[in-house]
């Protein structure tokens, strides 16, 4: 994806946008082997080819009427690592949306807790993706499967 990538929230997104434009949604969560929860991100960008690097990073890509769409699964700790890297680089923005806290062992797989955390992770990610500096980082692009 070119360096001038532009993020739109799902409400602003249109499939007619070009290859430099994308959106992301946290569409669900799954309990993985070992009891860990993975949050499912659905990423969509305008018309263009899927990169070879993307095919090697667990993405399942499919063409959808002039756009590309794929999913990425990340554990809470992977979101936490991304947050730490952004903070280390001085790019962390939590003015409008704070990062959700860790859960307690007894509520870690509670459906209401997971839905609340899912929404909070999505809101936090939206806040970070508003920054062009964050969008230009390879670590952000890899997290989303854009490269």
PDB file of N, CA and C in Angstrom, residues 32-89:
ATOM      1  N   UNK A  32      -9.983 -19.000  21.069  1.00  0.00           N
ATOM      2  CA  UNK A  32      -9.040 -19.855  20.347  1.00  0.00           C
ATOM      3  C   UNK A  32      -8.575 -21.002  21.236  1.00  0.00           C
ATOM      4  N   UNK A  33      -7.803 -21.891  20.662  1.00  0.00           N
ATOM      5  CA  UNK A  33      -7.215 -22.995  21.402  1.00  0.00           C
ATOM      6  C   UNK A  33      -6.444 -22.445  22.599  1.00  0.00           C
ATOM      7  N   UNK A  34      -6.646 -23.041  23.728  1.00  0.00           N
ATOM      8  CA  UNK A  34      -5.980 -22.568  24.938  1.00  0.00           C
ATOM      9  C   UNK A  34      -6.808 -21.559  25.709  1.00  0.00           C
ATOM     10  N   UNK A  35      -8.010 -21.240  25.200  1.00  0.00           N
ATOM     11  CA  UNK A  35      -8.895 -20.318  25.900  1.00  0.00           C
ATOM     12  C   UNK A  35      -8.623 -18.851  25.655  1.00  0.00           C
ATOM     13  N   UNK A  36      -7.658 -18.545  24.792  1.00  0.00           N
ATOM     14  CA  UNK A  36      -7.367 -17.149  24.480  1.00  0.00           C
ATOM     15  C   UNK A  36      -8.396 -16.603  23.511  1.00  0.00           C
ATOM     16  N   UNK A  37      -8.683 -15.331  23.648  1.00  0.00           N
ATOM     17  CA  UNK A  37      -9.667 -14.680  22.778  1.00  0.00           C
ATOM     18  C   UNK A  37      -8.940 -13.930  21.672  1.00  0.00           C
ATOM     19  N   UNK A  38      -9.407 -14.122  20.446  1.00  0.00           N
ATOM     20  CA  UNK A  38      -8.888 -13.383  19.300  1.00  0.00           C
ATOM     21  C   UNK A  38      -9.991 -12.465  18.801  1.00  0.00           C
ATOM     22  N   UNK A  39      -9.643 -11.208  18.586  1.00  0.00           N
ATOM     23  CA  UNK A  39     -10.595 -10.232  18.060  1.00  0.00           C
ATOM     24  C   UNK A  39     -10.432 -10.197  16.547  1.00  0.00           C
ATOM     25  N   UNK A  40     -11.552 -10.255  15.838  1.00  0.00           N
ATOM     26  CA  UNK A  40     -11.544 -10.372  14.383  1.00  0.00           C
ATOM     27  C   UNK A  40     -11.711  -8.993  13.759  1.00  0.00           C
ATOM     28  N   UNK A  41     -10.694  -8.570  13.015  1.00  0.00           N
ATOM     29  CA  UNK A  41     -10.742  -7.310  12.285  1.00  0.00           C
ATOM     30  C   UNK A  41     -11.061  -7.607  10.831  1.00  0.00           C
ATOM     31  N   UNK A  42     -11.973  -6.847  10.273  1.00  0.00           N
ATOM     32  CA  UNK A  42     -12.279  -6.937   8.849  1.00  0.00           C
ATOM     33  C   UNK A  42     -11.731  -5.667   8.209  1.00  0.00           C
ATOM     34  N   UNK A  43     -10.802  -5.835   7.292  1.00  0.00           N
ATOM     35  CA  UNK A  43     -10.157  -4.708   6.622  1.00  0.00           C
ATOM     36  C   UNK A  43     -10.619  -4.695   5.176  1.00  0.00           C
ATOM     37  N   UNK A  44     -10.930  -3.505   4.671  1.00  0.00           N
ATOM     38  CA  UNK A  44     -11.368  -3.378   3.282  1.00  0.00           C
ATOM     39  C   UNK A  44     -10.689  -2.161   2.676  1.00  0.00           C
ATOM     40  N   UNK A  45     -10.218  -2.326   1.448  1.00  0.00           N
ATOM     41  CA  UNK A  45      -9.633  -1.188   0.751  1.00  0.00           C
ATOM     42  C   UNK A  45     -10.122  -1.170  -0.684  1.00  0.00           C
ATOM     43  N   UNK A  46      -9.929  -0.012  -1.320  1.00  0.00           N
ATOM     44  CA  UNK A  46     -10.369   0.161  -2.695  1.00  0.00           C
ATOM     45  C   UNK A  46      -9.666  -0.783  -3.655  1.00  0.00           C
ATOM     46  N   UNK A  47     -10.089  -0.776  -4.890  1.00  0.00           N
ATOM     47  CA  UNK A  47      -9.622  -1.682  -5.925  1.00  0.00           C
ATOM     48  C   UNK A  47      -8.109  -1.705  -6.045  1.00  0.00           C
ATOM     49  N   UNK A  48      -7.530  -2.877  -6.201  1.00  0.00           N
ATOM     50  CA  UNK A  48      -6.096  -3.067  -6.382  1.00  0.00           C
ATOM     51  C   UNK A  48      -5.738  -4.506  -6.126  1.00  0.00           C
ATOM     52  N   UNK A  49      -4.486  -4.862  -6.326  1.00  0.00           N
ATOM     53  CA  UNK A  49      -4.031  -6.237  -6.159  1.00  0.00           C
ATOM     54  C   UNK A  49      -3.620  -6.501  -4.718  1.00  0.00           C
ATOM     55  N   UNK A  50      -3.841  -7.731  -4.267  1.00  0.00           N
ATOM     56  CA  UNK A  50      -3.377  -8.145  -2.943  1.00  0.00           C
ATOM     57  C   UNK A  50      -1.877  -8.380  -3.041  1.00  0.00           C
ATOM     58  N   UNK A  51      -1.112  -7.836  -2.123  1.00  0.00           N
ATOM     59  CA  UNK A  51       0.341  -7.991  -2.162  1.00  0.00           C
ATOM     60  C   UNK A  51       0.741  -9.393  -1.727  1.00  0.00           C
ATOM     61  N   UNK A  52       1.879  -9.872  -2.227  1.00  0.00           N
ATOM     62  CA  UNK A  52       2.373 -11.183  -1.825  1.00  0.00           C
ATOM     63  C   UNK A  52       2.628 -11.235  -0.333  1.00  0.00           C
ATOM     64  N   UNK A  53       3.185 -10.173   0.228  1.00  0.00           N
ATOM     65  CA  UNK A  53       3.448 -10.127   1.665  1.00  0.00           C
ATOM     66  C   UNK A  53       2.174 -10.309   2.461  1.00  0.00           C
ATOM     67  N   UNK A  54       1.070  -9.728   1.980  1.00  0.00           N
ATOM     68  CA  UNK A  54      -0.206  -9.872   2.666  1.00  0.00           C
ATOM     69  C   UNK A  54      -0.663 -11.313   2.702  1.00  0.00           C
ATOM     70  N   UNK A  55      -0.413 -12.044   1.610  1.00  0.00           N
ATOM     71  CA  UNK A  55      -0.838 -13.433   1.537  1.00  0.00           C
ATOM     72  C   UNK A  55      -0.089 -14.284   2.558  1.00  0.00           C
ATOM     73  N   UNK A  56       1.071 -13.823   2.999  1.00  0.00           N
ATOM     74  CA  UNK A  56       1.864 -14.582   3.950  1.00  0.00           C
ATOM     75  C   UNK A  56       1.562 -14.183   5.392  1.00  0.00           C
ATOM     76  N   UNK A  57       0.604 -13.314   5.617  1.00  0.00           N
ATOM     77  CA  UNK A  57       0.342 -12.849   6.979  1.00  0.00           C
ATOM     78  C   UNK A  57      -1.060 -13.193   7.450  1.00  0.00           C
ATOM     79  N   UNK A  58      -1.499 -14.410   7.194  1.00  0.00           N
ATOM     80  CA  UNK A  58      -2.759 -14.943   7.708  1.00  0.00           C
ATOM     81  C   UNK A  58      -3.997 -14.259   7.160  1.00  0.00           C
ATOM     82  N   UNK A  59      -3.890 -13.472   6.119  1.00  0.00           N
ATOM     83  CA  UNK A  59      -5.098 -12.814   5.650  1.00  0.00           C
ATOM     84  C   UNK A  59      -5.839 -13.724   4.690  1.00  0.00           C
ATOM     85  N   UNK A  60      -7.145 -13.663   4.735  1.00  0.00           N
ATOM     86  CA  UNK A  60      -7.977 -14.367   3.777  1.00  0.00           C
ATOM     87  C   UNK A  60      -8.603 -13.292   2.911  1.00  0.00           C
ATOM     88  N   UNK A  61      -8.070 -13.101   1.720  1.00  0.00           N
ATOM     89  CA  UNK A  61      -8.521 -11.997   0.870  1.00  0.00           C
ATOM     90  C   UNK A  61      -9.535 -12.493  -0.145  1.00  0.00           C
ATOM     91  N   UNK A  62     -10.506 -11.645  -0.450  1.00  0.00           N
ATOM     92  CA  UNK A  62     -11.465 -11.968  -1.498  1.00  0.00           C
ATOM     93  C   UNK A  62     -11.915 -10.684  -2.165  1.00  0.00           C
ATOM     94  N   UNK A  63     -12.098 -10.741  -3.480  1.00  0.00           N
ATOM     95  CA  UNK A  63     -12.529  -9.555  -4.230  1.00  0.00           C
ATOM     96  C   UNK A  63     -14.014  -9.324  -4.002  1.00  0.00           C
ATOM     97  N   UNK A  64     -14.386  -8.080  -3.748  1.00  0.00           N
ATOM     98  CA  UNK A  64     -15.785  -7.739  -3.521  1.00  0.00           C
ATOM     99  C   UNK A  64     -16.096  -6.473  -4.287  1.00  0.00           C
ATOM    100  N   UNK A  65     -16.667  -6.600  -5.469  1.00  0.00           N
ATOM    101  CA  UNK A  65     -17.111  -5.478  -6.301  1.00  0.00           C
ATOM    102  C   UNK A  65     -16.232  -4.237  -6.184  1.00  0.00           C
ATOM    103  N   UNK A  66     -15.059  -4.291  -6.749  1.00  0.00           N
ATOM    104  CA  UNK A  66     -14.211  -3.111  -6.784  1.00  0.00           C
ATOM    105  C   UNK A  66     -13.466  -2.824  -5.499  1.00  0.00           C
ATOM    106  N   UNK A  67     -13.436  -3.756  -4.590  1.00  0.00           N
ATOM    107  CA  UNK A  67     -12.674  -3.550  -3.366  1.00  0.00           C
ATOM    108  C   UNK A  67     -12.045  -4.867  -2.954  1.00  0.00           C
ATOM    109  N   UNK A  68     -11.150  -4.797  -1.990  1.00  0.00           N
ATOM    110  CA  UNK A  68     -10.541  -5.989  -1.401  1.00  0.00           C
ATOM    111  C   UNK A  68     -10.940  -6.032   0.061  1.00  0.00           C
ATOM    112  N   UNK A  69     -11.171  -7.226   0.544  1.00  0.00           N
ATOM    113  CA  UNK A  69     -11.585  -7.385   1.935  1.00  0.00           C
ATOM    114  C   UNK A  69     -10.888  -8.606   2.507  1.00  0.00           C
ATOM    115  N   UNK A  70     -10.392  -8.493   3.743  1.00  0.00           N
ATOM    116  CA  UNK A  70      -9.772  -9.618   4.405  1.00  0.00           C
ATOM    117  C   UNK A  70      -9.958  -9.475   5.905  1.00  0.00           C
ATOM    118  N   UNK A  71      -9.674 -10.561   6.602  1.00  0.00           N
ATOM    119  CA  UNK A  71      -9.792 -10.538   8.061  1.00  0.00           C
ATOM    120  C   UNK A  71      -8.425 -10.772   8.686  1.00  0.00           C
ATOM    121  N   UNK A  72      -8.273 -10.217   9.870  1.00  0.00           N
ATOM    122  CA  UNK A  72      -7.080 -10.400  10.697  1.00  0.00           C
ATOM    123  C   UNK A  72      -7.569 -10.725  12.105  1.00  0.00           C
ATOM    124  N   UNK A  73      -6.899 -11.636  12.761  1.00  0.00           N
ATOM    125  CA  UNK A  73      -7.240 -11.986  14.139  1.00  0.00           C
ATOM    126  C   UNK A  73      -6.078 -11.607  15.042  1.00  0.00           C
ATOM    127  N   UNK A  74      -6.415 -10.894  16.114  1.00  0.00           N
ATOM    128  CA  UNK A  74      -5.387 -10.464  17.068  1.00  0.00           C
ATOM    129  C   UNK A  74      -5.882 -10.663  18.491  1.00  0.00           C
ATOM    130  N   UNK A  75      -4.984 -11.125  19.331  1.00  0.00           N
ATOM    131  CA  UNK A  75      -5.277 -11.224  20.756  1.00  0.00           C
ATOM    132  C   UNK A  75      -5.144  -9.848  21.390  1.00  0.00           C
ATOM    133  N   UNK A  76      -5.722  -9.706  22.561  1.00  0.00           N
ATOM    134  CA  UNK A  76      -5.638  -8.447  23.312  1.00  0.00           C
ATOM    135  C   UNK A  76      -4.178  -8.023  23.475  1.00  0.00           C
ATOM    136  N   UNK A  77      -3.310  -8.985  23.799  1.00  0.00           N
ATOM    137  CA  UNK A  77      -1.894  -8.660  24.010  1.00  0.00           C
ATOM    138  C   UNK A  77      -1.235  -8.078  22.763  1.00  0.00           C
ATOM    139  N   UNK A  78      -1.697  -8.459  21.580  1.00  0.00           N
ATOM    140  CA  UNK A  78      -1.139  -7.898  20.347  1.00  0.00           C
ATOM    141  C   UNK A  78      -1.561  -6.437  20.179  1.00  0.00           C
ATOM    142  N   UNK A  79      -2.796  -6.128  20.563  1.00  0.00           N
ATOM    143  CA  UNK A  79      -3.225  -4.723  20.585  1.00  0.00           C
ATOM    144  C   UNK A  79      -2.373  -3.950  21.594  1.00  0.00           C
ATOM    145  N   UNK A  80      -2.132  -4.574  22.746  1.00  0.00           N
ATOM    146  CA  UNK A  80      -1.326  -3.949  23.798  1.00  0.00           C
ATOM    147  C   UNK A  80       0.108  -3.689  23.318  1.00  0.00           C
ATOM    148  N   UNK A  81       0.674  -4.635  22.563  1.00  0.00           N
ATOM    149  CA  UNK A  81       2.016  -4.451  21.994  1.00  0.00           C
ATOM    150  C   UNK A  81       2.029  -3.296  20.995  1.00  0.00           C
ATOM    151  N   UNK A  82       1.002  -3.218  20.150  1.00  0.00           N
ATOM    152  CA  UNK A  82       0.904  -2.111  19.196  1.00  0.00           C
ATOM    153  C   UNK A  82       0.851  -0.787  19.951  1.00  0.00           C
ATOM    154  N   UNK A  83       0.059  -0.743  21.003  1.00  0.00           N
ATOM    155  CA  UNK A  83      -0.041   0.467  21.828  1.00  0.00           C
ATOM    156  C   UNK A  83       1.326   0.849  22.393  1.00  0.00           C
ATOM    157  N   UNK A  84       2.048  -0.140  22.900  1.00  0.00           N
ATOM    158  CA  UNK A  84       3.372   0.112  23.461  1.00  0.00           C
ATOM    159  C   UNK A  84       4.347   0.668  22.429  1.00  0.00           C
ATOM    160  N   UNK A  85       4.305   0.130  21.222  1.00  0.00           N
ATOM    161  CA  UNK A  85       5.188   0.616  20.153  1.00  0.00           C
ATOM    162  C   UNK A  85       4.825   2.043  19.750  1.00  0.00           C
ATOM    163  N   UNK A  86       3.544   2.340  19.677  1.00  0.00           N
ATOM    164  CA  UNK A  86       3.119   3.703  19.334  1.00  0.00           C
ATOM    165  C   UNK A  86       3.545   4.682  20.428  1.00  0.00           C
ATOM    166  N   UNK A  87       3.411   4.249  21.677  1.00  0.00           N
ATOM    167  CA  UNK A  87       3.807   5.104  22.803  1.00  0.00           C
ATOM    168  C   UNK A  87       5.314   5.360  22.777  1.00  0.00           C
ATOM    169  N   UNK A  88       6.094   4.307  22.507  1.00  0.00           N
ATOM    170  CA  UNK A  88       7.551   4.426  22.445  1.00  0.00           C
ATOM    171  C   UNK A  88       7.981   5.431  21.370  1.00  0.00           C
ATOM    172  N   UNK A  89       7.227   5.491  20.283  1.00  0.00           N
ATOM    173  CA  UNK A  89       7.549   6.396  19.178  1.00  0.00           C
ATOM    174  C   UNK A  89       6.918   7.785  19.346  1.00  0.00           C
TER     175      UNK A  89
END
